Short mmCIF file of C-alpha atoms (C1' of nucleotides) in Angstrom, two decimals:
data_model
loop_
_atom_site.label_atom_id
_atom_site.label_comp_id
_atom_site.label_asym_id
_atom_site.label_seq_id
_atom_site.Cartn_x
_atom_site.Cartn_y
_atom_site.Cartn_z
CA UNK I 660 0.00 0.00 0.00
CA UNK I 661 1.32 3.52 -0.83
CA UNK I 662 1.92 5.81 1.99
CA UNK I 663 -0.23 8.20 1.05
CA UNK I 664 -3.39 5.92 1.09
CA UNK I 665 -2.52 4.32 4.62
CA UNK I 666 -2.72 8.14 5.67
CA UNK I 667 -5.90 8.70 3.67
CA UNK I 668 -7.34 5.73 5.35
CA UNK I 669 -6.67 6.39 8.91
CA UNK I 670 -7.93 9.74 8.92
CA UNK I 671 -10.79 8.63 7.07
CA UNK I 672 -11.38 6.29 9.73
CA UNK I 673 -11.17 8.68 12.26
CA UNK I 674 -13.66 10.80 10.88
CA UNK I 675 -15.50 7.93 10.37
CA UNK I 676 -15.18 6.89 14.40
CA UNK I 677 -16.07 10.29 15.34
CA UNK I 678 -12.71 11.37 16.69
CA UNK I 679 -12.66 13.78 14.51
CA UNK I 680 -15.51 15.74 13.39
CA UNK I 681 -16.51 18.99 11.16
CA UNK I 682 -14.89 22.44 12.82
CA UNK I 683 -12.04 20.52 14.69
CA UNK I 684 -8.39 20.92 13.20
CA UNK I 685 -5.91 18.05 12.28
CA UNK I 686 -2.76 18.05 13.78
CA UNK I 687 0.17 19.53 11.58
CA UNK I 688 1.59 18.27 9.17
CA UNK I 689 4.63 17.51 10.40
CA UNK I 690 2.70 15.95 13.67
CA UNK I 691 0.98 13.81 11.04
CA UNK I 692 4.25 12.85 9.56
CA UNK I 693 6.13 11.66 12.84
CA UNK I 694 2.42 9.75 14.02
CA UNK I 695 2.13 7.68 11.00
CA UNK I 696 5.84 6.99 10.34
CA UNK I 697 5.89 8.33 6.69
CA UNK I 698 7.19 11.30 5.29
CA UNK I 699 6.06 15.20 5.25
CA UNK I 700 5.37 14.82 1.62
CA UNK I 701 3.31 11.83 1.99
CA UNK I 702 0.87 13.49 5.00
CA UNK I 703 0.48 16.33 2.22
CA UNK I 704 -0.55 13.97 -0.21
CA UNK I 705 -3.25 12.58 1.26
CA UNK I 706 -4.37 16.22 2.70
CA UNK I 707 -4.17 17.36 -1.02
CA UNK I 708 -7.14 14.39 -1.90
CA UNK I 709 -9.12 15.26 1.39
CA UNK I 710 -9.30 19.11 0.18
CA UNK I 711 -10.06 18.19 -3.19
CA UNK I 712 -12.86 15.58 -2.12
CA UNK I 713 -14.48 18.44 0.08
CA UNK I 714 -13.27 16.87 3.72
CA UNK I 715 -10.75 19.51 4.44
CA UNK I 716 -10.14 23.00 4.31
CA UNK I 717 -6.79 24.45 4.87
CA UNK I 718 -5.10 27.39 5.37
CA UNK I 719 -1.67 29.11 6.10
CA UNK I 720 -0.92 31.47 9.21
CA UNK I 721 -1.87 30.68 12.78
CA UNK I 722 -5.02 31.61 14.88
CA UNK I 723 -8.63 29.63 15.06
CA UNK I 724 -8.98 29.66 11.32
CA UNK I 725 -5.58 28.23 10.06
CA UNK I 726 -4.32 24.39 9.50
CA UNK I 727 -6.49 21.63 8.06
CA UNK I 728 -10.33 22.03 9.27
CA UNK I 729 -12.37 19.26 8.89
CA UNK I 730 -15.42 20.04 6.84
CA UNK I 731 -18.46 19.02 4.43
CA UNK I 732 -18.42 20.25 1.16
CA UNK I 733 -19.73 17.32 -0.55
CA UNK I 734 -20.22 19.70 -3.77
CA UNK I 735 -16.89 20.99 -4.81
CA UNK I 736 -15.64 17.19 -5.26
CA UNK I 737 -18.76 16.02 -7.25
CA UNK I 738 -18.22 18.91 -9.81
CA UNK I 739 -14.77 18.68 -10.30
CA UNK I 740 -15.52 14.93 -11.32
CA UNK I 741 -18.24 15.61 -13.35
CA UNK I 742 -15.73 18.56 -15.16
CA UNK I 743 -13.29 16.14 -15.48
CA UNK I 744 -15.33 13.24 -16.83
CA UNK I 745 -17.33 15.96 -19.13
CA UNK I 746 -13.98 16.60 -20.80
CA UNK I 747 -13.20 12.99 -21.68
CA UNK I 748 -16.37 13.13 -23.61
CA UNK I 749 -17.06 10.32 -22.28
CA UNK I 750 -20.25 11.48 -20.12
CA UNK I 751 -22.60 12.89 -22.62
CA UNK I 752 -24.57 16.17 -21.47
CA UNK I 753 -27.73 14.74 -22.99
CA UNK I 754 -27.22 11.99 -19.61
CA UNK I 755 -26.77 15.27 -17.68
CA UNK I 756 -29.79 16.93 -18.69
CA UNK I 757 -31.94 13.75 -18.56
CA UNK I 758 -30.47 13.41 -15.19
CA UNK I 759 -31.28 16.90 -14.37
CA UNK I 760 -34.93 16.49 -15.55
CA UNK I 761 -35.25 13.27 -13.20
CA UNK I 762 -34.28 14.57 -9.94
CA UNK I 763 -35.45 18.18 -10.32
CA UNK I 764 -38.38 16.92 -11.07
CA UNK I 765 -38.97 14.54 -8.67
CA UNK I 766 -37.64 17.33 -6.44
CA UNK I 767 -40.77 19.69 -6.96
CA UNK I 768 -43.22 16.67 -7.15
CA UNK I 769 -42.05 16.30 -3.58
CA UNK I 770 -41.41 19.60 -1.85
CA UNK I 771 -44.92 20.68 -3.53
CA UNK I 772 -47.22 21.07 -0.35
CA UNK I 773 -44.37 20.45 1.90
CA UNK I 774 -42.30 23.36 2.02
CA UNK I 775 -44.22 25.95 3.89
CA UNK I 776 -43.93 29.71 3.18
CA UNK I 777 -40.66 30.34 4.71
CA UNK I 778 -38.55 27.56 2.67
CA UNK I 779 -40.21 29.02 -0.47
CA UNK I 780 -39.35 32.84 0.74
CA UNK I 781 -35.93 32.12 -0.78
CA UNK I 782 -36.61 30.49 -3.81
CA UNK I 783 -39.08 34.10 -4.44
CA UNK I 784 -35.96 36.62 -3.86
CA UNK I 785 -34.09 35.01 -6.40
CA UNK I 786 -37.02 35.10 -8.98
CA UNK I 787 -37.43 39.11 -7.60
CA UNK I 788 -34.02 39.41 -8.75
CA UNK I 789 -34.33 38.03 -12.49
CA UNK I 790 -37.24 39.82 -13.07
CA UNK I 791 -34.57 42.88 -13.26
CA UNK I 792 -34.53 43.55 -16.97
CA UNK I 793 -31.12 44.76 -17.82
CA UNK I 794 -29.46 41.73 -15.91
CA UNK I 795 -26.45 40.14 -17.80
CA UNK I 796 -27.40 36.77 -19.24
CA UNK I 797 -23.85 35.62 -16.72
CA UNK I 798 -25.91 37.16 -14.05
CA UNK I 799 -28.86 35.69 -14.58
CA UNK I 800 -27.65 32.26 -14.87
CA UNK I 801 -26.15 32.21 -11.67
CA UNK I 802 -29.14 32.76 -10.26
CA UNK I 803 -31.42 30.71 -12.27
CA UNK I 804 -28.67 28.02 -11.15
CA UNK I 805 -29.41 29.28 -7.56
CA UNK I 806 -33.11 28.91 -8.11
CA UNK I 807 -33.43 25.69 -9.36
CA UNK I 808 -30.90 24.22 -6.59
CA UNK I 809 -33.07 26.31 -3.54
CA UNK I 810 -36.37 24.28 -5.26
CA UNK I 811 -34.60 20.92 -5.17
CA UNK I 812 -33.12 21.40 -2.03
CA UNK I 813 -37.17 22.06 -0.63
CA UNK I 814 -37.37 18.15 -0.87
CA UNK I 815 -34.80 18.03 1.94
CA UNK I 816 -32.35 15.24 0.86
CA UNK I 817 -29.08 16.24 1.07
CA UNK I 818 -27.62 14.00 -1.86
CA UNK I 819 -30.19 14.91 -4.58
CA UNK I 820 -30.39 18.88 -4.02
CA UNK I 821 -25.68 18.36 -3.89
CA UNK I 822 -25.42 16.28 -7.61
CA UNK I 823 -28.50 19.04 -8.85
CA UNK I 824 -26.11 22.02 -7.42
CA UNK I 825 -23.24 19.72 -9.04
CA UNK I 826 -24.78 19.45 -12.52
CA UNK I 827 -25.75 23.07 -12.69
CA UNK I 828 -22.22 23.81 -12.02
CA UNK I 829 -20.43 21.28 -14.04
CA UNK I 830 -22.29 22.05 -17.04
CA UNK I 831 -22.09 26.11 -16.57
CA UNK I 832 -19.32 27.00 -18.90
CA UNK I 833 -20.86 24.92 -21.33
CA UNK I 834 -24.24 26.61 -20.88
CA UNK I 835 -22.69 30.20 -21.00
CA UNK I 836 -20.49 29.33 -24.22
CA UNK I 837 -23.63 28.84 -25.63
CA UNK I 838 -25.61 32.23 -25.01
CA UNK I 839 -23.80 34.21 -27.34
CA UNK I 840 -25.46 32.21 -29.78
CA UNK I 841 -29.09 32.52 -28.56
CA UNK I 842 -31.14 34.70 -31.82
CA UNK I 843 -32.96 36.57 -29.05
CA UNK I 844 -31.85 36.60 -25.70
CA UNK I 845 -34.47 38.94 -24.16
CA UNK I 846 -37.09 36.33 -25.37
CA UNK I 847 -35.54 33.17 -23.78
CA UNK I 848 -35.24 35.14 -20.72
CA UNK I 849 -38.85 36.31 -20.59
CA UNK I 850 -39.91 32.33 -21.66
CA UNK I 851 -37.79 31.23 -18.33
CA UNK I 852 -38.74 34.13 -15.94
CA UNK I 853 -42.64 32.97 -16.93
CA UNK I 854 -41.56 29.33 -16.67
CA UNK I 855 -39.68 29.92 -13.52
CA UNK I 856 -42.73 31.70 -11.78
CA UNK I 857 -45.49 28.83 -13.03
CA UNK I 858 -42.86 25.97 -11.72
CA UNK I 859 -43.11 28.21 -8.45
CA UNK I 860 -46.66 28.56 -7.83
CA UNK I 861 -47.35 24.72 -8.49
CA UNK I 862 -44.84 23.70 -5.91
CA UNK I 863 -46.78 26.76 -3.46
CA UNK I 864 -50.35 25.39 -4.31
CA UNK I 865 -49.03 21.81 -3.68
CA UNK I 866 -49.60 20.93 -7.10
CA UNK I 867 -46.87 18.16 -7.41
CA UNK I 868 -47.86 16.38 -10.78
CA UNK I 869 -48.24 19.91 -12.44
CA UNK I 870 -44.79 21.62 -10.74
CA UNK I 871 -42.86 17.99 -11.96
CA UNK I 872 -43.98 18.47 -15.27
CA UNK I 873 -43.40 22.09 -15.50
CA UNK I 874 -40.07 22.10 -14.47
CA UNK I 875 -39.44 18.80 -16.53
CA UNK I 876 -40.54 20.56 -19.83
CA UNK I 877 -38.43 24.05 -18.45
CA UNK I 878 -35.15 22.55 -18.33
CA UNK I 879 -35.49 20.32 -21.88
CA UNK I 880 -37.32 23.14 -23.54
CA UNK I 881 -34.14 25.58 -22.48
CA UNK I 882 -31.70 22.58 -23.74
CA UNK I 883 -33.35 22.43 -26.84
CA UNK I 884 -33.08 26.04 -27.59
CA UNK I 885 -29.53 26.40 -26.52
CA UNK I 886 -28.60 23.20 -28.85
CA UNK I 887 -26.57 21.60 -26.26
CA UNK E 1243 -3.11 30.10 -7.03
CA UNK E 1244 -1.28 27.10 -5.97
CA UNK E 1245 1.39 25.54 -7.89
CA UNK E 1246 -0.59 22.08 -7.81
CA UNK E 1247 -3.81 23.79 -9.07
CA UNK E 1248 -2.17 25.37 -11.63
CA UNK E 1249 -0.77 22.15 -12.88
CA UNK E 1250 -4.39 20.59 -12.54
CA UNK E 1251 -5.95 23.62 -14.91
CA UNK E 1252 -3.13 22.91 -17.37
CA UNK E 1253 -3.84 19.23 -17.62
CA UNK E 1254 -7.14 19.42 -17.52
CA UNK E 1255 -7.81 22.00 -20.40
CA UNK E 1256 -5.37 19.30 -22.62
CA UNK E 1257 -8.05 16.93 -21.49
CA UNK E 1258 -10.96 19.03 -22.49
CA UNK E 1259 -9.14 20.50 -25.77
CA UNK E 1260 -8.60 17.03 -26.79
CA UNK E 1261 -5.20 17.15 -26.62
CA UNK E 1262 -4.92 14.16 -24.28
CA UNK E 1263 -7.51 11.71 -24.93
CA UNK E 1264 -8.08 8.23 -23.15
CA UNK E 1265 -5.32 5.82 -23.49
CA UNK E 1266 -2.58 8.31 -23.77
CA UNK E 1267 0.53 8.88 -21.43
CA UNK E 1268 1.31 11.86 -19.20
CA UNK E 1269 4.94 13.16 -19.87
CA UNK E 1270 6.98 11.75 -16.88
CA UNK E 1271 6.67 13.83 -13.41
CA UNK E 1272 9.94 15.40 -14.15
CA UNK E 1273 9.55 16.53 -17.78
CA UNK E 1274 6.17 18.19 -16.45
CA UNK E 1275 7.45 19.73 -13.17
CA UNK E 1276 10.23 21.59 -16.33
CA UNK E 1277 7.32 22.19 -18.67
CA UNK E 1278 5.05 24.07 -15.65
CA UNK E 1279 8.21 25.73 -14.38
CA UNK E 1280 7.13 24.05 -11.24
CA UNK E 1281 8.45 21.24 -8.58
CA UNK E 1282 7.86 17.75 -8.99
CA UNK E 1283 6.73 17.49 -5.68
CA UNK E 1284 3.43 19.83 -6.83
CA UNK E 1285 3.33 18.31 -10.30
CA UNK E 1286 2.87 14.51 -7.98
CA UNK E 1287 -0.10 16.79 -5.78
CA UNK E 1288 -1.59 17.36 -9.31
CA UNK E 1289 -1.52 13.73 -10.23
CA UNK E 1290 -2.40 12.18 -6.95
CA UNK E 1291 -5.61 14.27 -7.04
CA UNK E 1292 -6.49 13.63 -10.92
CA UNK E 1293 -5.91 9.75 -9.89
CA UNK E 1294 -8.10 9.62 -6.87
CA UNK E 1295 -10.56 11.56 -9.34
CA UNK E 1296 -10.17 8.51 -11.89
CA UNK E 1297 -9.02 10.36 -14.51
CA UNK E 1298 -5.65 8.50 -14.47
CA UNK E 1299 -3.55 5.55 -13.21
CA UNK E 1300 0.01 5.47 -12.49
CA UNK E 1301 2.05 2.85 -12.42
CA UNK E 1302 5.74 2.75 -11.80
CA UNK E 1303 8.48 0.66 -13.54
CA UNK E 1304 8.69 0.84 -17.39
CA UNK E 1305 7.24 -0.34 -20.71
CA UNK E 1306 3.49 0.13 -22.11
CA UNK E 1307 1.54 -0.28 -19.25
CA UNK E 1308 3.82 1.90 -17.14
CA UNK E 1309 3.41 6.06 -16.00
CA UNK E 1310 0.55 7.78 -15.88
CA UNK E 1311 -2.10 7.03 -18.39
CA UNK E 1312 -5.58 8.58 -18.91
CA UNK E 1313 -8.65 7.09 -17.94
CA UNK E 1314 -12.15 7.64 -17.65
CA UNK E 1315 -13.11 5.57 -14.21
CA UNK E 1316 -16.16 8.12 -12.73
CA UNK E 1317 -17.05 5.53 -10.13
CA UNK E 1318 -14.49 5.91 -7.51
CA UNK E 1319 -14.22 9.50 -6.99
CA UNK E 1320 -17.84 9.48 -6.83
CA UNK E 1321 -17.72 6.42 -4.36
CA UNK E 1322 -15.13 8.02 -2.02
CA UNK E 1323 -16.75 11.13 -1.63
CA UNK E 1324 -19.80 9.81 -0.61
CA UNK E 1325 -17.95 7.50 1.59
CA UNK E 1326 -16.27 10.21 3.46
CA UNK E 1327 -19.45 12.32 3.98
CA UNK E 1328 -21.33 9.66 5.06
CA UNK E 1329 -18.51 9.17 7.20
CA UNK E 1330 -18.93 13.18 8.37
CA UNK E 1331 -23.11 11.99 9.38
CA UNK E 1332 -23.64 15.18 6.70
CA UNK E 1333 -25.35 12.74 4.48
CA UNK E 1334 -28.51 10.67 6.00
CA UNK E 1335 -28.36 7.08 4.49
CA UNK E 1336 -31.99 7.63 4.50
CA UNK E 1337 -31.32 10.44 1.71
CA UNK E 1338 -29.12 7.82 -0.34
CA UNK E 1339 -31.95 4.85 0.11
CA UNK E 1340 -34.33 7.37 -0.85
CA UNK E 1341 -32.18 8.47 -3.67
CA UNK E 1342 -31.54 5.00 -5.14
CA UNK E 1343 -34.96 4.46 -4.88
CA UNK E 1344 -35.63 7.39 -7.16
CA UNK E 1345 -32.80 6.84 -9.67
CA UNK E 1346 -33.58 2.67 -10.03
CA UNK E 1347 -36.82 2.86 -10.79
CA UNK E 1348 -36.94 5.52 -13.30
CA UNK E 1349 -34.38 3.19 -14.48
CA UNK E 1350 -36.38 0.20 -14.60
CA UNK E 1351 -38.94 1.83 -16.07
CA UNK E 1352 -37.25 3.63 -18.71
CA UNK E 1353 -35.77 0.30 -19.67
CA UNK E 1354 -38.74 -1.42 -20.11
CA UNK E 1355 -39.63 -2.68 -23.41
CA UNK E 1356 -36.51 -1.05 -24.73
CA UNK E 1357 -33.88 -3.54 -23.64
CA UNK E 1358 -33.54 -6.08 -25.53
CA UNK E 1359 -32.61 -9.88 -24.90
CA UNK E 1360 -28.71 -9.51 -25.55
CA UNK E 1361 -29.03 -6.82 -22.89
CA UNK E 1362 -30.96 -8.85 -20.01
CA UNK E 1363 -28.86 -12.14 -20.65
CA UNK E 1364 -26.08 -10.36 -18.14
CA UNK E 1365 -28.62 -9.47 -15.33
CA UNK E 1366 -30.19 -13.13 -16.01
CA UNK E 1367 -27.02 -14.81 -15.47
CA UNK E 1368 -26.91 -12.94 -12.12
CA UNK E 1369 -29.70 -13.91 -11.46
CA UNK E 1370 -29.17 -17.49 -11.59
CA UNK E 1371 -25.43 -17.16 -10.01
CA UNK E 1372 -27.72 -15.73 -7.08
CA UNK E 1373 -30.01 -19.08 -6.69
CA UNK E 1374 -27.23 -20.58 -5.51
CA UNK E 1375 -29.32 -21.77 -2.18
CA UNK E 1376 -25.43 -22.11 -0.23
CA UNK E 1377 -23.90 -18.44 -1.40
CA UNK E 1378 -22.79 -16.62 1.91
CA UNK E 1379 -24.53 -13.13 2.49
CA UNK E 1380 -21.23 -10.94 1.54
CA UNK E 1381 -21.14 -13.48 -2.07
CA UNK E 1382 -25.04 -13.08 -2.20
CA UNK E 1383 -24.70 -8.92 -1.96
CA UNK E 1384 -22.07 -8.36 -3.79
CA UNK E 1385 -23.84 -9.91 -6.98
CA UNK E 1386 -26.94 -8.48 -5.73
CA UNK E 1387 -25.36 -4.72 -6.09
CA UNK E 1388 -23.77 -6.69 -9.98
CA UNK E 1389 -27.52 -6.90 -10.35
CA UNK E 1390 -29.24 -3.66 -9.80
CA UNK E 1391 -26.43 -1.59 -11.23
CA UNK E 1392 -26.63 -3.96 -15.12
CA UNK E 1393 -30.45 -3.24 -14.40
CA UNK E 1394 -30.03 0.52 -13.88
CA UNK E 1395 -27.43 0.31 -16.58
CA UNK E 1396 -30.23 -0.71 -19.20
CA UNK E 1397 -32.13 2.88 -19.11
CA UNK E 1398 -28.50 3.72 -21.54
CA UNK E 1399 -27.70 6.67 -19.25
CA UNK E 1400 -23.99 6.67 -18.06
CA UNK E 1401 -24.22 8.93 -15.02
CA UNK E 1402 -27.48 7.56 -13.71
CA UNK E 1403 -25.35 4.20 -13.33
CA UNK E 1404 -22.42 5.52 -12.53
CA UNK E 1405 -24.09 7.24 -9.64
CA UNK E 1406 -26.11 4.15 -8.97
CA UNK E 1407 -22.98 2.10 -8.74
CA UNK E 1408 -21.57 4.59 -6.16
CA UNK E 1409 -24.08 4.88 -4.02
CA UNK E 1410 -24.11 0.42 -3.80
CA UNK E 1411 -20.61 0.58 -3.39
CA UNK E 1412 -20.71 3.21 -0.87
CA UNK E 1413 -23.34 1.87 1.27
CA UNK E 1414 -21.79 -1.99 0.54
CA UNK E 1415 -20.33 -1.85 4.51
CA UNK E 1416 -23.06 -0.65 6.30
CA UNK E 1417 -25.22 -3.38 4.41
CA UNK E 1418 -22.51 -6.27 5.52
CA UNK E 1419 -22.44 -5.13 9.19
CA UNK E 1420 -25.86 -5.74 9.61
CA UNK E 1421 -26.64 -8.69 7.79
CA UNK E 1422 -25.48 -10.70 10.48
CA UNK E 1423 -28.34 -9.17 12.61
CA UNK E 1424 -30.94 -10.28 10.42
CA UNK E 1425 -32.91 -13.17 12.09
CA UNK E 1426 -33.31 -15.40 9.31
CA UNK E 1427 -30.44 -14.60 7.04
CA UNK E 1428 -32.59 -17.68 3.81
CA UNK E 1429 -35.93 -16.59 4.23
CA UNK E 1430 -34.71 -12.90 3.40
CA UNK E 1431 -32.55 -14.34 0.70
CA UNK E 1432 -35.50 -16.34 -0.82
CA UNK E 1433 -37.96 -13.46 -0.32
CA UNK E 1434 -34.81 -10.61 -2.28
CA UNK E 1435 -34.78 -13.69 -5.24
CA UNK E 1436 -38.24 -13.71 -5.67
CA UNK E 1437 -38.31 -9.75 -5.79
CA UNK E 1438 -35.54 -9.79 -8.48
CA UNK E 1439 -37.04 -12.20 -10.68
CA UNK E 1440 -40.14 -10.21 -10.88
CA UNK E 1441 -38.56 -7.01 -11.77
CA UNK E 1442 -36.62 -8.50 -14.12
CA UNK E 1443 -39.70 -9.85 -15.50
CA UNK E 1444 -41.50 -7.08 -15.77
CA UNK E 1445 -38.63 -5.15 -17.63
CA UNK E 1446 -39.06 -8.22 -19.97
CA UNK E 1447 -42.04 -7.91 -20.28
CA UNK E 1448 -42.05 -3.87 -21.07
CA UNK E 1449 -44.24 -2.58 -18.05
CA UNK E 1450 -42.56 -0.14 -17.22
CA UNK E 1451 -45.07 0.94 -14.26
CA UNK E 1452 -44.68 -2.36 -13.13
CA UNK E 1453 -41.14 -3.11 -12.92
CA UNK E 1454 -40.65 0.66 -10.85
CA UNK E 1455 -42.83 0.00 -8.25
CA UNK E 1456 -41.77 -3.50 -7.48
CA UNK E 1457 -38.04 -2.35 -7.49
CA UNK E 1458 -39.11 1.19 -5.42
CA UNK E 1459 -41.18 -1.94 -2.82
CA UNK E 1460 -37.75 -3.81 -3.19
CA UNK E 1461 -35.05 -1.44 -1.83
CA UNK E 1462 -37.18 0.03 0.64
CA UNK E 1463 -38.42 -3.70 1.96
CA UNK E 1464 -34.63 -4.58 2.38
CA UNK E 1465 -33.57 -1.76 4.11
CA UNK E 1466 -36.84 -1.84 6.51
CA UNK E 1467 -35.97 -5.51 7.30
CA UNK E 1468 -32.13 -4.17 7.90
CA UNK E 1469 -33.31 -1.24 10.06
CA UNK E 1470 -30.53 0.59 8.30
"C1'" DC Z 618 22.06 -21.30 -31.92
"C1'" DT Z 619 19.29 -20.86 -27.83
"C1'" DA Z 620 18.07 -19.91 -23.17
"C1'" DG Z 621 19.11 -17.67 -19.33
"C1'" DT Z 622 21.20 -13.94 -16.69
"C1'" DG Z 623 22.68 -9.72 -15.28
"C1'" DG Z 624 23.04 -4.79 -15.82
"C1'" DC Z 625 21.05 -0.44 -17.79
"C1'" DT Z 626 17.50 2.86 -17.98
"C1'" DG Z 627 13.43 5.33 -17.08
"C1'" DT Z 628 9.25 5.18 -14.42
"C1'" DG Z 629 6.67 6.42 -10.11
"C1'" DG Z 630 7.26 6.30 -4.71
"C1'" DT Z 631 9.45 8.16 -0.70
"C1'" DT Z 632 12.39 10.69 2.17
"C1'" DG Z 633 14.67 14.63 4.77
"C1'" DG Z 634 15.83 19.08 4.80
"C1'" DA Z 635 15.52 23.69 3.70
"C1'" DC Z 636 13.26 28.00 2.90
"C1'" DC Z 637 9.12 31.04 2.02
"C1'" DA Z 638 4.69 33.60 2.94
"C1'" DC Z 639 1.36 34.09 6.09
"C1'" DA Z 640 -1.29 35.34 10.31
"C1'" DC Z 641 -1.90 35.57 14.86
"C1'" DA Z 642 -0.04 36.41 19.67
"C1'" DA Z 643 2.83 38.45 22.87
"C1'" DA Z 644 6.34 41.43 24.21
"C1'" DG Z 645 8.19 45.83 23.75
"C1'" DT Z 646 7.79 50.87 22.84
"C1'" DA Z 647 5.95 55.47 22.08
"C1'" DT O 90 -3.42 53.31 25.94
"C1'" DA O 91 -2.26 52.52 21.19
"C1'" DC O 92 1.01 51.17 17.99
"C1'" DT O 93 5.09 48.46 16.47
"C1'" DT O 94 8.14 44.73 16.52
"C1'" DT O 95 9.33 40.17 17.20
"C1'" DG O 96 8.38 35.35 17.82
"C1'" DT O 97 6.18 31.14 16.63
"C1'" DG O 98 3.66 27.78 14.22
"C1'" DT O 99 1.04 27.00 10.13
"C1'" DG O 100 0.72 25.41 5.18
"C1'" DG O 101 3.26 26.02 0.43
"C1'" DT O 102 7.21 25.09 -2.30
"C1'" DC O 103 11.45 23.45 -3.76
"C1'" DC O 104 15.54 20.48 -4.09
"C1'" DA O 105 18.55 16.48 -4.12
"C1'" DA O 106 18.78 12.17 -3.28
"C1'" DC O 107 17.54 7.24 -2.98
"C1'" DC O 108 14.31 3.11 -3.52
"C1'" DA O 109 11.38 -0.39 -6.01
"C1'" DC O 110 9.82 -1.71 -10.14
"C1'" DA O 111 9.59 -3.43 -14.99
"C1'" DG O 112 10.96 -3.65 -19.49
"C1'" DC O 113 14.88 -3.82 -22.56
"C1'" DC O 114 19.27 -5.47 -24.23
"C1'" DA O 115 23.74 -7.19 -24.52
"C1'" DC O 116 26.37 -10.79 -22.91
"C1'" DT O 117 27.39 -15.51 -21.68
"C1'" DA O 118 27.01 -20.48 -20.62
"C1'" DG O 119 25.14 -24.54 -22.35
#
DNA sequence: CTAGTGGCTGTGGTTGGACCACACAAAGTA
DNA sequence: TACTTTGTGTGGTCCAACCACAGCCACTAG
């Protein structure tokens, strides 16, 4: 076994005993190092795939906020793999999109009637805010990507509203490449701000059948224009 | 920016500009660490991190087979990460039941009628390993999890069972430390045969309605009975 | 002539040591 | 009291070696 992996794997376990859990601080590096008989390098390493994978945050200086912080940023690891596996062209975005469709979908079938007027309070700023006409298309599709992540995260589980958030993300700089190319931008935006709002009052009238279908026919309407 | 995520944007964009493609060899860690004007000690960061995110494999000594080579393996980053955050009790393994749940039976149900005989034969032959009335439980799983990701594999869509896959594999220890709980290890068995051979039946038989509710009945039976 | 053997070479894997930039904390100073 | 300086511990980076490994190749014993 490499070094770096028996390092990776005791620290995993660790978390995974509960000796170490999210806010406390790993020792140093060095401490690391001497504990596990391996070498400096080797303890970095391993911290390198923890930060990556969204376990770990680090930091330089001293004080409360410095070293390796144990964390859970479950997002940042499932985009860079979807980026990366994107690029091979060997995970088609029509799988993305259809993958998109299913969960956001089931998403609003399930929040509809659930979330009460204070879950959906967020979801309605961030529609507020597109409505602003002379918002750059960039603009606006970070917050349409905000949107549609606050609805799927109204279904409350964890693991579908973090691979939506992941998706929207992964596939952003293909979506943004792509608006340039739109005939009439205005158009499509006033298409998805009256899309957006419809999706939004099914899943507040606890229409579930109506806000899945809605929001199904949004995103692969949108697709469809954009070519992608 | 760090030196090792500057070498990760670099190799990365080759990736995604086609430049590297699957099958190829990364230059040796020195000749990078002189191309990027870096160390080899953050050109190795760079390539632990892009081999924990399947996206290469190393191996050392020399000939063909050795260096690092591109690949496109999106299971085991995605299995790690949700490893470790289930580790961090930030992700509910009610959220990932529920989420299989969700992804296999669209699955099911999209492949109905639409796979053909060539495709079942594989999840037959499971099947049948799986009647084996003296497999032990961690034998009996393990083609159990074969099973439902070659089922979830029929719908054609790569991330739905590559995420699939993850979540079995990622979940596979929590399922083995319970089994031995279970009071009557054969009469479960029998009872998780019978349910396959019906879903696989119905995705035969192209109801897709069918085949999504008995899987949905399936997973959520199993874990019930396992308490998990 | 063939089969085996040993060295050569280039690969990743690992180590120890050195230095840097950073940020806070404490001691010193106006 | 308020500011400045110094100290200390952190991660970030680099370097120069050495190891283990695996293929390749020339040499040698049979």
């Amino acid at each position: 076994m490499k070094a770096y992996e028996l390092v990776l794997q005791r620290i995993e376990a660790e978390i995974s005993e509960g000796r170490l859990r999210i806010g406390d601080r790993l020792p140093g590096e060095r401490a690391l190092a001497e504990r596990f008989g391996v070498s400096r390098t080797s303890v970095r390493e391993a911290i390198r795939v923890l930060e990556v994978m969204g376990a770990i945050r680090t930091a330089a200086g001293s004080g409360p906020d410095a070293g390796a912080i144990i964390v859970a940023e479950p997002r940042s690891p499932l985009t860079s793999a979807l980026r990366l596996h994107l690029a091979t062209s060997h995970l088609p975005i029509a799988d993305i999109v259809q993958t998109r469709v299913l969960l956001e979908s089931w998403a609003v079938r399930e929040a509809s009637g659930k979330a009460g007027a204070a879950e959906l309070a967020g979801a309605e700023r961030l529609l507020d805010a597109m409505d602003d006409p002379g918002l750059a298309p960039e603009q606006f599709h970070l917050l349409d990507a905000e949107f549609h992540v606050s609805l799927s995260a109204l279904a409350g589980n964890v693991l579908v509203s973090t691979v939506m958030a992941s998706l929207r993300d992964a596939i952003h700089g293909y979506v943004m490449a792509v608006v340039p190319e739109l005939p009439d931008w205005e158009t499509t935006a006033a298409g998805l701000r009256r899309e957006h709002h419809a999706v939004l009052r099914a899943v507040r009238d606890g229409d579930g059948d109506a806000a899945a279908s809605l929001v199904a026919a949004h995103i692969e309407d949108f697709y469809r224009t954009a070519r992608l």
